Every structure is written in structure tokens, then in C-alpha cells.
DNA sequence: GCAATAAATGACTCGAGGGTTATTAACTCC
DNA sequence: GGAGTTAATAACCCTCGAGTCATTTATTGC
């Protein structure tokens, strides 16, 4: 006994909003343009969403959920692997033991999963990185990167403690390089029409980094790089932020 | 026979504007807030600048000029070095020859120069990366990264052609990792109060990457990584952009 | 002190865009 | 087909901020 909503209306609004957000940022996107793009009126928008920000938060929640899933399965599977195959030793790395190659394989799989997800949500990523300044979401990109960083730092720590990795690199360096390289890739993909071949990329990065570490391990006893680099680095926890610090938390 | 302008007014306006731009982005910064911050009225702003955008462009020009200087001296000094010391060979890298270590030293110096410059202009960098969407400057960050990328790709190409570097990594991978890592660092530094120790960082990155390449060179003949990764990759020239593509060029 | 001149002010206009609401359209159930 | 209900519309209000300009203020040369 009532007029039912056009089932496509809500989805159409979300879709149009995503496009506008990418082009103009969260603030810059005009509600009237969004509704016009799907043949609706401004009022219709407020029928489905409390505000532009609420719509965006919805998108972000979905993405964040997926990210959290990925991170936690990565965590689980890594621990599982190490339980099953035993902790990696420096010798494994040096000799490119099957166990080590297997580990790289696993790590690679996880990296690819992340890239795929970012591709799926590339518009949202784009907005989070470059379109939310002066908004409740201003710190979100950094928050997400921080999660990834501290996650990888945890793994690095494990490896360092067990002697798998050299200790003479600044702690956090490898995680930061990984996150830096991958976020560069995400940054790039937000402006691409064709999905690039992530496999080639991820594989190369992995080889460079892991074999770089292996190379260092071989040189351990050689005297030429003596200075231990133990300055604490740039960790995720170093949140001595200026801009990001004044992130107004969401007031939904 | 006229009232002279307060000599400090213009500088004060620029200074206040930079602060506001960081906090709220180019569009989000209000002219009246900028002027209020240095005890002036809105009208005074238009006495010194045509618009907010004109002021920002001025900042950007200064930064861009410095960047171009750095890139060209890097280019010059690298070529000069290679002329003086001869082209590096794979053997140099493998054996960590003085010539090779010297080269790394040089490269490191240039990297540090870039980091220092970014630190000096960290507020401008911050704005360019995150505060110019829906603005004439929307594509600027990417333009600048592209310059750096293609510059490094040129060097990489040189090394690959002469056989110094392995050819079985995706072309552009090392440049992209460098730019990715360094821009991650820039991204981080825009929210830091204390200047971090760039030396430690740059040194670690260099060692990882170069020794990673060296390690690969050692494995050249080993059969275990066979597939040649020759997919063209993500080069600077791949400007198949969506968002960045519709950058309205400046209309000053 | 006074005229001339340029700096600086702040009240003003104006357009843009977020959010509201009275009204109309469309649908369902009886 | 009519009552009841909800979707959707579009005119409206309101705030905010860019840019303007008549007016005031400060300074200099005489």
C-alpha cells in the first residue's frame, strides 16, 4: 500500500557519486550534479542518504572491511605457514631453499590480493588519497597506510628477532619500501583505464627486495659497511602529525 | 608623495596562505582567514595578488624551478662521472668496485638533495599532493613525479643497454621503486614536525636496491627464474589518465 | 599644515550550493 | 476506483565566500 522506490535509484546515485567524487573530490562534487547524472532531483538524494559524506562513508566502510579481511588472512596464513614449515633461517634465504621460495610465493599472493582490491575500489582510493582534504576523512589514507605498515613491521620484527633478516638496516625500512612502492602503484592505477599486469610488477618488487636482503646477508661479515643504522626510522607509530592530527573524527 | 606599502605585508600574506593551504587545501582556504591571520583586510589581499590561485602558482613556480635545477645537475654530474670514470660494468657492481661505490655515493648525494628540497617546501608538496583537486593544479603532482620517473628511466635505460643491469626485470621497475619509496617519504614528511634523518633512510634504500640488483646479476646464469618480464610496465609516459587527463591548464 | 597619492578597509553584491518542504506522482491494497 | 502511503519534484531559504569599490587612513613633498 505504498509507492515503492525505484530499485535502481539508490545504486545509480552511488554510481554517479563515485564518478563525481573522483573528478571533483568529496567537497567539490555537487549533489545536484550527482542526481542530474541519473535523472533524479536533489530531493531524491536526501531520500536515500543523510548527506554526501554519509554516502562516502558507506563506500569507505565496504572497502575498509575488505582490507581488514585481507590483512587478517595474511596474518593468519603467514603464521600458519611458519608453524607448518618452521621459522625461516638466514640459511634458507641464502640458499634460496624451497621453504623460502614458498614463503615468497605466499607473500606474493597476498600482495596481489591487495592490488586487486585496490583496483576494484580504485575510485574510492583516489578520493581517499586526494579528494578529502578539509573533511572528516582527511586522515583516512594515512590511517590505512599505517595499518599496513604496522602489520608489515610486525612481520619484519619477527624475522629480525629470529635472525632471518639482517639487523643493520633501519628498522621499518623494508615495510616502508613495500608500502611506498605499492601505494605508488595504487596512486598510478587510479588514473588508468586498463588494468595493468600486477603479477609482473609484484614479482619484480619481491625479487628485488628479498634478494636485496639476501645479498646483505651474504655480506654480513665483510667489513665494508660497518655503521649500524639504528636510528629509529619512520614507523607507523610516529604519529607526530600536523595536518593529519587535526582530523575531526566522523560526526555521523 | 604617497603612502608606501607595508613591506612586510606581502610576505606575511604568503606565509599565512601557505599555512591555510596545508590545513584546508587550495579551495578550502578562505582569503579572509588568510588576511585576518596577519591582521589585514580582504581588500589588502587583492592589492598584492590577483587571486588565491595566483599566489599558489607563484609558490609552485619557485619550487619547480629548484626541482628542475636539481634534476639537471643530477643529469650533468652523472654523465660527467661516467665520462670520467667510464661506463660501469656488471663486474663493477658484482665486485663492489670503488668506481661503483663512488657512483652510489653520487646517486645518494642527489637523492638527499631532493629530500632536503622537499623538506624545505614540504607545505607546498603537501598541498600539491592532497589539496588541489578540482583546481587548475590537479595534475601537477603527477606531472612532477613523471618528470622524476622519466629522468630515472633514462638512466636505467643507459645501464641496461650497456649491460650493467640485468634485463630481466620489468623496465621501469627500479625507477618506480625509487620514486615510490621517496614519495612515500615525502608524503610522510609533510606531516612531521621534526626533520627526520634522511641520510639513514636514503642509504638503506640505496643499499637494498643496488645490492638487490647485484644479487640478481649473480644469479644470471642460474636457471631458476627464467621468465623474462618484458611487459612494458607503468612508465611516466603512460598517461592514459582519467582524472589527471582533464586537468584544465592554468588560465592566468 | 596642506595637497596629492597610494595603501588599506569593510560593507556590499552576487552566485553557488547544501538542505528543507509543500506539492505532486506513482504505486498497492482493499 | 478510491484511500492510503511513499517516492520524487522543484521552488525556496540560507549560509558562505569570492571579488568589488566607495571611503578612510597614512605618508610624503612642499
XYZ file of C-alpha atoms (C1' of nucleotides) in Angstrom:
564
model
C 0.000 0.000 0.000
C 2.680 2.467 -0.921
C 4.731 3.582 -3.846
C 7.903 1.502 -3.955
C 11.224 3.186 -4.546
C 12.834 2.715 -7.908
C 15.132 -0.164 -7.055
C 17.806 1.229 -9.329
C 17.716 4.736 -7.884
C 19.955 4.141 -4.905
C 22.574 2.245 -6.864
C 22.501 4.811 -9.630
C 23.100 7.553 -7.094
C 26.050 5.725 -5.588
C 27.488 5.112 -9.001
C 27.147 8.706 -10.126
C 28.520 9.931 -6.810
C 31.642 7.796 -7.161
C 32.311 9.346 -10.539
C 31.822 12.863 -9.315
C 33.924 12.264 -6.226
C 36.831 11.149 -8.381
C 36.564 14.175 -10.609
C 35.949 16.859 -8.042
C 36.691 15.457 -4.607
C 34.228 14.983 -1.789
C 33.609 18.666 -1.192
C 33.802 19.655 -4.828
C 31.153 17.182 -6.005
C 27.761 18.847 -6.211
C 24.732 16.887 -5.093
C 22.638 18.347 -7.862
C 25.138 17.139 -10.456
C 25.057 13.664 -8.970
C 21.290 13.458 -9.090
C 21.104 15.043 -12.528
C 23.507 12.401 -13.817
C 20.916 9.742 -13.069
C 17.854 11.747 -13.950
C 16.747 12.444 -10.409
C 16.171 15.588 -8.418
C 18.131 16.846 -5.452
C 15.395 15.893 -3.048
C 15.651 12.281 -4.116
C 19.225 12.187 -2.896
C 18.203 13.057 0.639
C 15.604 10.378 0.485
C 18.357 7.774 0.242
C 21.269 9.330 2.107
C 21.677 11.651 5.015
C 24.386 13.563 3.156
C 27.207 13.283 0.656
C 29.516 12.362 3.487
C 27.249 9.560 4.654
C 27.274 8.064 1.170
C 31.036 8.236 1.051
C 31.377 6.732 4.495
C 29.307 3.802 3.289
C 31.713 3.221 0.410
C 34.657 3.551 2.706
C 33.234 1.074 5.184
C 32.848 -1.537 2.474
C 36.390 -1.017 1.284
C 37.798 -0.987 4.807
C 36.015 -4.211 5.610
C 37.627 -5.917 2.632
C 41.035 -4.536 3.544
C 40.738 -5.773 7.098
C 39.779 -9.215 5.815
C 42.836 -9.330 3.595
C 45.178 -8.198 6.336
C 43.901 -10.713 8.798
C 44.045 -13.674 6.425
C 47.552 -12.566 5.527
C 48.427 -12.575 9.186
C 46.806 -15.965 9.758
C 48.243 -17.670 6.727
C 51.700 -16.381 7.425
C 51.657 -17.635 10.973
C 50.184 -20.921 9.809
C 52.911 -21.263 7.226
C 55.632 -20.604 9.739
C 54.107 -23.119 12.111
C 53.924 -25.756 9.402
C 57.257 -25.158 7.767
C 59.116 -23.802 10.732
C 60.705 -20.421 11.085
C 62.818 -19.313 8.164
C 66.525 -19.105 8.811
C 69.098 -16.887 7.228
C 70.492 -20.006 5.563
C 67.134 -20.666 3.874
C 67.267 -17.238 2.340
C 70.889 -17.514 1.354
C 70.387 -20.856 -0.323
C 67.018 -19.993 -1.837
C 65.627 -23.056 -0.063
C 62.206 -24.310 -1.245
C 60.781 -23.236 2.047
C 61.966 -19.708 1.395
C 60.699 -19.653 -2.182
C 57.410 -20.994 -0.933
C 57.239 -18.150 1.530
C 57.852 -15.588 -1.191
C 55.121 -17.203 -3.200
C 52.721 -16.767 -0.307
C 53.740 -13.190 0.280
C 53.324 -12.508 -3.403
C 49.828 -13.914 -3.381
C 48.870 -11.559 -0.587
C 50.364 -8.589 -2.351
C 48.404 -9.385 -5.456
C 45.206 -9.656 -3.458
C 45.755 -6.162 -2.159
C 46.418 -4.820 -5.622
C 43.284 -6.466 -6.971
C 41.210 -4.963 -4.204
C 42.670 -1.528 -4.787
C 41.867 -1.881 -8.449
C 38.299 -2.761 -7.631
C 37.988 0.287 -5.394
C 40.365 2.486 -7.346
C 37.939 5.369 -7.427
C 37.496 5.278 -3.673
C 41.250 5.042 -3.238
C 41.649 8.033 -5.479
C 39.242 10.049 -3.413
C 40.707 8.961 -0.093
C 44.167 9.972 -1.204
C 43.431 13.197 -2.986
C 39.856 14.247 -2.501
C 39.059 14.505 1.174
C 41.088 17.416 2.475
C 39.246 19.668 4.893
C 36.817 16.845 5.539
C 36.159 14.360 8.318
C 38.065 11.825 6.233
C 41.244 13.841 5.950
C 43.347 11.344 7.892
C 41.875 8.179 6.459
C 44.510 7.465 3.816
C 47.234 7.765 6.367
C 45.320 5.609 8.838
C 45.044 2.851 6.274
C 48.680 3.045 5.271
C 49.604 2.977 8.932
C 47.703 -0.242 9.405
C 49.529 -1.835 6.527
C 52.842 -0.516 7.762
C 52.490 -1.711 11.303
C 51.283 -5.053 10.046
C 54.400 -5.484 7.926
C 56.591 -4.142 10.679
C 55.298 -6.857 12.936
C 56.392 -9.466 10.424
C 59.729 -7.786 9.903
C 60.274 -7.727 13.636
C 59.618 -11.446 13.781
C 62.168 -12.095 11.088
C 64.748 -9.860 12.628
C 64.379 -11.403 16.064
C 64.814 -14.878 14.703
C 67.877 -13.795 12.740
C 66.321 -14.368 9.362
C 66.932 -10.798 8.284
C 69.901 -8.566 8.785
C 69.620 -6.105 11.627
C 71.770 -3.403 10.139
C 69.065 -1.771 8.102
C 66.943 0.892 9.702
C 64.021 -0.919 11.285
C 60.924 -0.358 9.202
C 62.825 0.247 6.020
C 61.630 -2.796 4.127
C 57.999 -2.319 5.180
C 58.175 1.315 4.193
C 59.638 0.448 0.825
C 56.941 -2.120 0.245
C 54.151 0.204 1.237
C 55.758 3.068 -0.656
C 56.145 1.083 -3.816
C 52.693 -0.391 -3.668
C 50.992 2.846 -2.837
C 52.823 4.431 -5.731
C 51.304 1.716 -7.849
C 47.848 2.376 -6.400
C 48.345 6.063 -6.981
C 49.105 5.318 -10.598
C 46.294 2.873 -11.116
C 43.696 5.379 -10.013
C 44.302 7.159 -13.296
C 44.434 4.159 -15.610
C 41.770 2.864 -17.881
C 43.298 -0.570 -18.390
C 44.119 -2.826 -15.511
C 47.883 -3.304 -15.537
C 49.622 -6.652 -15.114
C 50.087 -6.693 -11.368
C 51.860 -10.035 -11.459
C 54.870 -8.753 -13.333
C 55.163 -5.819 -11.056
C 54.720 -7.568 -7.738
C 57.078 -10.315 -8.739
C 59.832 -7.873 -9.620
C 59.421 -5.929 -6.416
C 59.550 -9.068 -4.352
C 62.648 -10.321 -6.050
C 64.465 -7.054 -5.691
C 63.649 -6.674 -2.054
C 64.146 -10.212 -0.929
C 67.264 -10.746 -2.945
C 68.487 -7.392 -1.751
C 68.126 -8.616 1.792
C 69.760 -11.892 0.889
C 72.670 -10.048 -0.650
C 73.123 -8.118 2.526
C 73.112 -11.281 4.489
C 75.952 -12.603 2.407
C 77.963 -9.508 3.132
C 77.371 -9.656 6.849
C 80.908 -10.413 7.819
C 82.528 -8.193 5.212
C 83.845 -5.096 6.887
C 82.890 -2.522 4.343
C 79.569 -1.377 5.686
C 80.204 -1.045 9.353
C 77.990 1.687 10.723
C 74.904 0.136 12.224
C 71.898 2.103 11.178
C 69.816 2.037 14.243
C 68.078 5.360 14.137
C 64.501 4.510 14.847
C 63.128 5.487 11.436
C 59.699 6.417 10.288
C 57.330 3.956 11.823
C 53.609 3.885 11.626
C 53.503 4.793 15.267
C 55.369 8.000 14.681
C 52.227 9.993 14.522
C 53.744 13.345 15.168
C 51.400 14.753 12.639
C 50.451 18.299 11.896
C 47.725 18.073 9.359
C 46.559 14.575 9.992
C 46.495 15.270 13.687
C 43.529 17.557 13.490
C 41.372 15.029 11.760
C 37.904 15.678 13.022
C 36.511 12.262 13.672
C 33.313 11.423 11.977
C 30.234 13.023 13.344
C 27.636 10.857 11.716
C 54.479 61.776 -2.172
C 52.432 58.678 -1.463
C 51.788 56.207 1.258
C 54.264 53.320 0.962
C 53.083 49.712 1.252
C 53.915 47.859 4.430
C 56.971 45.979 3.258
C 56.094 43.004 5.427
C 52.509 42.709 4.191
C 53.170 40.655 1.100
C 55.441 38.180 2.828
C 53.052 37.866 5.727
C 50.229 37.070 3.328
C 52.275 34.401 1.576
C 53.224 32.886 4.879
C 49.671 32.795 6.210
C 48.409 31.452 2.902
C 50.856 28.548 2.980
C 49.592 27.576 6.407
C 45.953 27.752 5.396
C 46.587 25.871 2.184
C 48.118 22.980 4.129
C 45.213 22.835 6.525
C 42.322 23.284 4.131
C 43.605 22.858 0.596
C 43.648 25.486 -2.103
C 39.887 25.739 -2.491
C 39.147 25.285 1.199
C 41.396 28.115 2.360
C 39.422 31.318 2.807
C 41.010 34.563 1.735
C 39.524 36.378 4.691
C 41.122 33.881 7.074
C 44.480 34.388 5.410
C 44.303 38.137 5.722
C 42.930 38.012 9.250
C 45.883 35.820 10.249
C 48.230 38.712 9.516
C 45.977 41.497 10.666
C 44.927 42.687 7.232
C 41.614 43.023 5.456
C 40.355 41.108 2.473
C 40.891 44.034 0.176
C 44.588 44.113 1.019
C 44.959 40.639 -0.419
C 43.799 41.734 -3.844
C 46.243 44.592 -3.675
C 49.097 42.099 -3.721
C 47.736 39.117 -5.649
C 45.323 38.609 -8.457
C 43.787 35.650 -6.659
C 44.496 32.747 -4.308
C 45.482 30.672 -7.294
C 47.977 33.279 -8.489
C 49.665 33.250 -5.099
C 49.878 29.479 -5.150
C 51.218 29.443 -8.662
C 53.994 31.744 -7.536
C 54.967 29.292 -4.800
C 54.817 26.412 -7.212
C 56.987 28.189 -9.738
C 59.691 28.740 -7.153
C 59.604 25.094 -6.103
C 59.516 23.845 -9.680
C 62.499 25.979 -10.562
C 64.518 24.406 -7.762
C 63.437 20.918 -8.753
C 64.456 21.481 -12.344
C 67.839 22.742 -11.191
C 68.385 19.612 -9.130
C 67.337 17.289 -11.915
C 69.586 18.932 -14.452
C 72.662 18.986 -12.217
C 71.964 15.341 -11.439
C 71.870 14.628 -15.145
C 75.040 16.600 -15.782
C 77.046 15.214 -12.908
C 76.053 11.662 -13.727
C 77.122 11.998 -17.327
C 80.284 13.746 -16.236
C 81.048 10.941 -13.817
C 80.512 8.281 -16.428
C 82.737 10.154 -18.846
C 85.490 10.475 -16.274
C 85.296 7.023 -14.750
C 83.979 5.167 -17.769
C 80.745 3.274 -18.001
C 80.008 0.918 -15.144
C 80.145 -2.751 -15.966
C 78.258 -5.619 -14.421
C 81.565 -6.763 -12.980
C 81.997 -3.446 -11.160
C 78.700 -3.973 -9.461
C 79.379 -7.591 -8.671
C 82.734 -6.839 -7.143
C 81.637 -3.637 -5.436
C 84.448 -1.856 -7.260
C 85.440 1.606 -5.972
C 84.043 3.068 -9.146
C 80.688 1.508 -8.362
C 80.712 2.592 -4.736
C 81.646 6.069 -5.881
C 78.672 6.058 -8.186
C 76.350 5.072 -5.391
C 77.793 7.864 -3.332
C 76.963 10.334 -6.077
C 73.470 8.998 -6.529
C 72.949 9.187 -2.806
C 74.003 12.811 -2.734
C 71.421 13.648 -5.356
C 68.710 11.773 -3.524
C 69.497 13.674 -0.364
C 69.337 16.976 -2.219
C 65.845 16.136 -3.376
C 64.768 15.187 0.113
C 66.164 18.406 1.527
C 64.326 20.452 -1.065
C 61.081 18.619 -0.364
C 61.543 19.299 3.298
C 62.030 22.979 2.613
C 58.857 23.070 0.555
C 57.002 20.411 2.482
C 53.902 22.533 2.826
C 53.746 23.143 -0.902
C 54.318 19.450 -1.523
C 51.514 18.641 0.856
C 49.147 20.925 -0.989
C 50.185 19.729 -4.418
C 49.578 16.128 -3.419
C 46.409 16.476 -1.435
C 44.999 19.929 -1.686
C 44.463 20.862 -5.311
C 41.707 18.603 -6.557
C 39.126 20.307 -8.781
C 41.648 23.036 -9.434
C 43.889 24.058 -12.316
C 46.714 22.354 -10.436
C 45.073 18.964 -10.208
C 47.648 17.202 -12.374
C 50.728 18.934 -11.041
C 51.846 16.280 -8.574
C 51.678 13.645 -11.231
C 53.480 15.873 -13.712
C 56.346 16.315 -11.296
C 56.565 12.637 -10.452
C 56.527 11.890 -14.163
C 59.494 14.117 -14.698
C 61.435 12.345 -11.984
C 60.389 8.955 -13.328
C 61.353 9.606 -16.899
C 64.615 11.073 -15.735
C 65.479 7.922 -13.815
C 64.201 5.747 -16.606
C 66.656 7.390 -18.920
C 69.490 6.454 -16.599
C 68.176 2.958 -16.165
C 67.982 2.563 -19.900
C 71.601 3.574 -20.190
C 72.634 0.988 -17.648
C 70.567 -1.733 -19.216
C 71.882 -1.048 -22.691
C 75.469 -1.233 -21.532
C 74.790 -4.445 -19.677
C 75.366 -3.001 -16.239
C 71.935 -4.012 -15.036
C 70.018 -7.181 -15.584
C 67.396 -7.006 -18.274
C 65.007 -9.476 -16.777
C 63.255 -7.024 -14.527
C 60.316 -5.102 -15.898
C 61.745 -1.947 -17.411
C 60.987 0.973 -15.159
C 60.734 -1.117 -12.045
C 63.739 0.295 -10.249
C 62.862 3.904 -11.093
C 59.311 3.320 -9.936
C 60.508 1.779 -6.699
C 62.812 4.702 -6.107
C 60.167 7.288 -6.851
C 57.594 5.307 -4.902
C 59.766 4.982 -1.861
C 60.889 8.574 -1.917
C 57.464 9.974 -2.494
C 56.234 7.859 0.406
C 58.879 9.553 2.457
C 57.807 12.986 1.199
C 54.226 12.097 1.931
C 55.241 11.246 5.476
C 57.419 14.270 5.999
C 54.604 16.644 5.160
C 53.077 15.703 8.499
C 56.202 15.770 10.623
C 57.368 18.452 12.960
C 60.949 17.266 13.220
C 63.100 16.801 10.188
C 63.956 13.100 10.020
C 67.427 11.738 9.355
C 67.311 11.447 5.592
C 70.807 10.022 5.420
C 69.960 6.808 7.218
C 66.934 6.319 5.082
C 68.447 7.082 1.699
C 71.466 4.968 2.459
C 69.328 1.949 3.321
C 67.197 2.314 0.234
C 70.221 2.586 -1.976
C 71.868 -0.459 -0.479
C 68.759 -2.564 -0.783
C 68.112 -1.632 -4.370
C 71.641 -1.733 -5.676
C 72.569 -4.858 -3.839
C 69.296 -6.375 -4.932
C 70.310 -5.717 -8.492
C 73.750 -7.061 -7.809
C 72.300 -10.206 -6.337
C 70.258 -10.707 -9.448
C 73.305 -10.285 -11.566
C 74.999 -13.081 -9.673
C 72.081 -15.355 -10.409
C 72.014 -14.524 -14.087
C 73.037 -17.912 -15.274
C 71.119 -19.897 -12.693
C 68.034 -21.362 -14.283
C 65.539 -20.784 -11.565
C 63.981 -17.504 -12.678
C 63.502 -17.992 -16.322
C 60.525 -15.999 -17.464
C 61.653 -12.703 -18.905
C 59.453 -9.963 -17.626
C 59.203 -7.683 -20.515
C 55.729 -6.293 -20.161
C 56.180 -2.597 -20.702
C 55.101 -1.621 -17.204
C 53.985 1.655 -15.807
C 56.118 4.301 -17.332
C 55.864 8.008 -16.931
C 54.735 8.249 -20.483
C 51.760 6.060 -19.881
C 49.458 8.977 -19.456
C 46.270 7.111 -20.086
C 44.732 9.109 -17.316
C 41.156 9.564 -16.303
C 41.208 12.216 -13.652
C 44.563 13.753 -14.378
C 43.714 13.852 -18.036
C 41.173 16.554 -17.697
C 43.483 18.909 -15.946
C 42.395 22.321 -17.010
C 45.592 24.110 -17.791
C 46.194 27.293 -15.986
C 44.244 30.238 -17.150
C 46.222 33.021 -15.549
C 49.589 72.440 7.703
C 48.058 71.044 3.263
C 47.579 68.824 -1.082
C 48.478 64.730 -3.503
C 48.692 59.966 -3.749
C 48.599 55.319 -2.761
C 47.537 51.749 0.914
C 44.090 49.671 3.400
C 39.352 48.975 4.943
C 34.917 46.751 5.182
C 30.325 46.987 3.652
C 28.355 45.359 -0.404
C 26.878 42.327 -4.407
C 26.346 38.052 -6.309
C 26.425 33.349 -7.424
C 26.890 28.712 -5.821
C 25.469 25.015 -3.382
C 23.559 22.499 0.909
C 19.498 21.333 2.968
C 14.059 21.820 3.579
C 9.331 21.281 2.490
C 4.838 21.816 0.360
C 3.148 19.613 -3.502
C 2.544 16.120 -6.995
C 3.095 11.434 -8.958
C 3.010 6.586 -8.650
C 2.013 2.555 -6.658
C -0.566 -1.087 -3.517
C -4.272 -2.930 -1.163
C -8.964 -3.315 -0.485
C -11.634 3.067 -8.474
C -10.592 5.143 -4.235
C -7.903 5.538 0.125
C -3.604 5.349 1.951
C 1.225 5.608 1.580
C 5.624 6.636 -0.001
C 8.741 8.310 -3.942
C 10.042 12.154 -6.237
C 9.934 17.052 -7.539
C 11.212 21.804 -7.607
C 10.757 26.066 -5.662
C 12.596 28.037 -1.713
C 15.699 29.560 2.138
C 20.067 30.270 3.969
C 24.885 30.431 4.503
C 29.322 31.101 2.805
C 32.879 33.030 0.371
C 34.932 35.435 -3.842
C 35.527 39.648 -5.739
C 34.390 44.992 -5.934
C 34.544 49.702 -4.748
C 33.473 53.948 -2.339
C 35.562 55.593 1.647
C 39.095 56.264 5.082
C 43.891 56.367 6.577
C 48.763 57.009 6.339
C 52.599 59.040 4.245
C 55.397 62.279 1.523
C 56.804 66.653 -0.594
C 56.109 71.288 -0.407
